[in-house]
GROMACS .gro file of C-alpha atoms in nm:
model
  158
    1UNK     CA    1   0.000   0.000   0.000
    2UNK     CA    2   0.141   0.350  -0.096
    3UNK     CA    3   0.185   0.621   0.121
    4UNK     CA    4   0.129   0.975   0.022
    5UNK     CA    5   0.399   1.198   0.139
    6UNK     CA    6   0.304   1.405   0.384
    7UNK     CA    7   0.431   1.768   0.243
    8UNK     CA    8   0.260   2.091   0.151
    9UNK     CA    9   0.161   2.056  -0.157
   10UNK     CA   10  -0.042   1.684  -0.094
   11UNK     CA   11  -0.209   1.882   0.187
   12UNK     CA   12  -0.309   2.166  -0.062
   13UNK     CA   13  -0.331   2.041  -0.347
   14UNK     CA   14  -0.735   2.023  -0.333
   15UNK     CA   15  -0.783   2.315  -0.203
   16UNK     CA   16  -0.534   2.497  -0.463
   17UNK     CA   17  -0.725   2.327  -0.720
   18UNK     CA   18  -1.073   2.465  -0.607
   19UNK     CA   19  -0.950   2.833  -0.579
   20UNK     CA   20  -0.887   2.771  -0.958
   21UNK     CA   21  -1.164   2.663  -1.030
   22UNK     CA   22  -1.355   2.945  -0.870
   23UNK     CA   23  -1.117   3.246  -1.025
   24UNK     CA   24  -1.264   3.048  -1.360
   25UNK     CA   25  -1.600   3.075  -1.249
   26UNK     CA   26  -1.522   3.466  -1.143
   27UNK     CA   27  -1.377   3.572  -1.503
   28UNK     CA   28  -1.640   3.443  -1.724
   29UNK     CA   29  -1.895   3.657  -1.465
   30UNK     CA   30  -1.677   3.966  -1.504
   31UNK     CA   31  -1.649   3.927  -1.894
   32UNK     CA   32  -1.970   3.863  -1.955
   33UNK     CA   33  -2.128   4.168  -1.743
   34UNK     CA   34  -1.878   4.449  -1.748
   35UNK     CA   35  -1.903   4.739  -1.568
   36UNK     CA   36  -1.843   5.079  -1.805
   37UNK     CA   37  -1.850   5.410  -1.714
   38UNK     CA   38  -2.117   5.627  -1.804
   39UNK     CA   39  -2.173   5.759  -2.152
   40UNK     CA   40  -2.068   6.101  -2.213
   41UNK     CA   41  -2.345   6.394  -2.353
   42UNK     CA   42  -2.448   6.326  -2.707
   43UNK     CA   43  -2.316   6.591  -2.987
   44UNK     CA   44  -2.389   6.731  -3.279
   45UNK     CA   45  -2.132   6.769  -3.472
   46UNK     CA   46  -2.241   6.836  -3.916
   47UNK     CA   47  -2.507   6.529  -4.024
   48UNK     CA   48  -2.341   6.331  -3.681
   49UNK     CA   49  -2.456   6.305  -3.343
   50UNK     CA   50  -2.190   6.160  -3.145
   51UNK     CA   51  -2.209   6.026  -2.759
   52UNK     CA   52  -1.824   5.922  -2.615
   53UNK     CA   53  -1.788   5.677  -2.386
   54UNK     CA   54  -1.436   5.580  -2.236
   55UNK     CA   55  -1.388   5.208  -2.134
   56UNK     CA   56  -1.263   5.309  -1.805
   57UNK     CA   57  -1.181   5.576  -1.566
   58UNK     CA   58  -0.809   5.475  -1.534
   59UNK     CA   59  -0.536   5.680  -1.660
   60UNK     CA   60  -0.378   5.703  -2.020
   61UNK     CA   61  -0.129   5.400  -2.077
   62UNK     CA   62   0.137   5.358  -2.305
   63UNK     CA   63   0.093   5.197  -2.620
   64UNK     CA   64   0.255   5.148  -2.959
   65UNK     CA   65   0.520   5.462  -2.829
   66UNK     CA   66   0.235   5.710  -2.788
   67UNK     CA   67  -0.028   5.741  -2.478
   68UNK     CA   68  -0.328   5.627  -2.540
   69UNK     CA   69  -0.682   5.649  -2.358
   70UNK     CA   70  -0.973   5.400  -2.530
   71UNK     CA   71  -1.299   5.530  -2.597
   72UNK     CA   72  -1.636   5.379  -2.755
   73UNK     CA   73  -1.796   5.625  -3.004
   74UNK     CA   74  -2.213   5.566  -3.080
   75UNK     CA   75  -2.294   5.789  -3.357
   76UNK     CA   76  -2.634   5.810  -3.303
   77UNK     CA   77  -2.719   6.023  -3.618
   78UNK     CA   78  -2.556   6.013  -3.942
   79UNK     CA   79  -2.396   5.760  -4.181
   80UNK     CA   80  -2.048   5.638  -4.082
   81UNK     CA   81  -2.001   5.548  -4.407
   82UNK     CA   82  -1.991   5.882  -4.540
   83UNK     CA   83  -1.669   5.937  -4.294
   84UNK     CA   84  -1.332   5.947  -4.489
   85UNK     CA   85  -1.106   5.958  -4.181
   86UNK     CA   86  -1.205   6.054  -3.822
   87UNK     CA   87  -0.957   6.068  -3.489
   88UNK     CA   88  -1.009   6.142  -3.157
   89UNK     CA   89  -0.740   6.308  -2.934
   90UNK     CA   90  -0.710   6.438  -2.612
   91UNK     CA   91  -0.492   6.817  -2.522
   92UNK     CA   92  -0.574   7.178  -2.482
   93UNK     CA   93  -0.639   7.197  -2.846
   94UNK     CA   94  -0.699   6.960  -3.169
   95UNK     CA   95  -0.425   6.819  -3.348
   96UNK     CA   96  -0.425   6.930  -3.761
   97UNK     CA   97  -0.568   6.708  -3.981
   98UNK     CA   98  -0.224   6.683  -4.127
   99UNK     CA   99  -0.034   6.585  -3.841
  100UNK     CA  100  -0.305   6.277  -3.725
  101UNK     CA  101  -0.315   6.154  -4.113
  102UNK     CA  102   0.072   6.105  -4.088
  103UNK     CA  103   0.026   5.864  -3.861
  104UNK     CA  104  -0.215   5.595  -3.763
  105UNK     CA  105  -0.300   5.655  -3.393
  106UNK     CA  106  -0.595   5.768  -3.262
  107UNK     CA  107  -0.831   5.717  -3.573
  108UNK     CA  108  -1.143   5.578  -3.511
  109UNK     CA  109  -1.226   5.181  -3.668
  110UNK     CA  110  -1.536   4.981  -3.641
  111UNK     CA  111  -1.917   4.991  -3.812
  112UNK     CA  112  -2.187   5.156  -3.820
  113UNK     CA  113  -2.347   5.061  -3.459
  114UNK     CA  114  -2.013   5.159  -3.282
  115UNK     CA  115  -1.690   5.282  -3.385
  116UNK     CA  116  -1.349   5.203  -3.096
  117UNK     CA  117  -1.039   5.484  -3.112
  118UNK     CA  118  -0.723   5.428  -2.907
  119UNK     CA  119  -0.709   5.841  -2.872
  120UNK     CA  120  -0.420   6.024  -2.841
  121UNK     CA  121  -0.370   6.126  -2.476
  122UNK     CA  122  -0.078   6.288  -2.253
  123UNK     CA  123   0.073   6.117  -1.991
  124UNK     CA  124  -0.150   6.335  -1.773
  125UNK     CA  125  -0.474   6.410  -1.761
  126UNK     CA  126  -0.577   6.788  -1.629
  127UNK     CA  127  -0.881   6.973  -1.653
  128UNK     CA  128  -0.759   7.211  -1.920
  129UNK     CA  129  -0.756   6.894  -2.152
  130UNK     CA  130  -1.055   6.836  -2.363
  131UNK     CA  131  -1.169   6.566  -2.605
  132UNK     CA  132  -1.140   6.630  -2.941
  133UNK     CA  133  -1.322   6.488  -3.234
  134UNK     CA  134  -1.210   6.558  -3.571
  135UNK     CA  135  -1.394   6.443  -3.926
  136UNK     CA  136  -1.345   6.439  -4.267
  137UNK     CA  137  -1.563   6.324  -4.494
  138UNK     CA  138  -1.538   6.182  -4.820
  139UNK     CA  139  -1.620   6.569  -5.003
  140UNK     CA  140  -1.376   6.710  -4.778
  141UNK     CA  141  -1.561   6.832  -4.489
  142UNK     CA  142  -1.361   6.921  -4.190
  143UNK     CA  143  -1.584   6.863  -3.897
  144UNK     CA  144  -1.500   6.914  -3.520
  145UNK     CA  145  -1.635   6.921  -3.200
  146UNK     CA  146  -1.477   6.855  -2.827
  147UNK     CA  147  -1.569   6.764  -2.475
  148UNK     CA  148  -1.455   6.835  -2.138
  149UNK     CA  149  -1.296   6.587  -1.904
  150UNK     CA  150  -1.499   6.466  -1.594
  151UNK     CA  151  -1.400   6.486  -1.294
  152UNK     CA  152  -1.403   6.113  -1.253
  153UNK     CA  153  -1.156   6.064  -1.547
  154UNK     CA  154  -0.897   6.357  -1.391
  155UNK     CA  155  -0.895   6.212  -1.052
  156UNK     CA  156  -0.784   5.870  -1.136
  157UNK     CA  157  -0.508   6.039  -1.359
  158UNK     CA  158  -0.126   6.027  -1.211
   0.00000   0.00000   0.00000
């Protein structure tokens, strides 16, 4: 008849393996309900109206060498499809069309029910920042529009 050996992990082993098996159960709850912050007031902004939403309150993070902050973009009104090029940023003032086309951060991808943006952000959030929005459409409309921070997105900032 064998013995088992009487060390830590034959008197853990069981419970080790429930704990596992529990964190499982806990991450398929928390993906399939996530928690988002609240949607942002809607905009007009030419034929759009568009309501930001960021995926989170936490800070900007770096990304692809640039800081980034992820937002959610519903255009309620409008087609997308009538959108050339759109990006979102985040600073005191927009960034030139120019400048944002040179490059591939911060422009907005997705369909018509939602479109996702990894926006351009500083390392910092303060409340002089803003949200900008910039369009162009496909007969070279230049469209803009911005937003304030909230308060809950500044104080969770470094």
């Amino acid at each position: 008849m064998a013995r088992a050996k009487n060390n830590l992990w034959n008197r853990y082993k069981y419970k080790i393996n429930g704990v596992v098996i529990l964190l499982a159960g806990y991450f398929l709850y928390t993906t399939l309900f996530p928690q988002f912050p609240d949607t942002w007031a809607a905009k007009k902004v030419g034929q759009f109206e568009v309501t930001p939403m960021p995926y989170n309150l936490d800070a900007p993070y770096f990304h692809d060498g640039v800081y980034t902050k992820d937002f959610f973009l519903m255009f309620n009104e409008g087609d997308v499809n009538s959108i050339k090029q759109a990006y979102l940023t985040i600073g005191e003032k927009a960034l030139p069309l120019e400048t944002l086309a040179a490059e591939d951060h911060g422009i907005l991808h997705g369909s018509e029910h939602g479109q996702e943006v990894h926006g351009l952000a500083p390392k910092e959030l303060t409340s002089n920042h803003r949200v900008w929005l910039t369009i162009q459409t496909w007969q070279g409309e230049i469209l803009l529009t911005s937003w304030p921070l909230p308060q809950s997105l500044l104080s969770n900032s470094y």
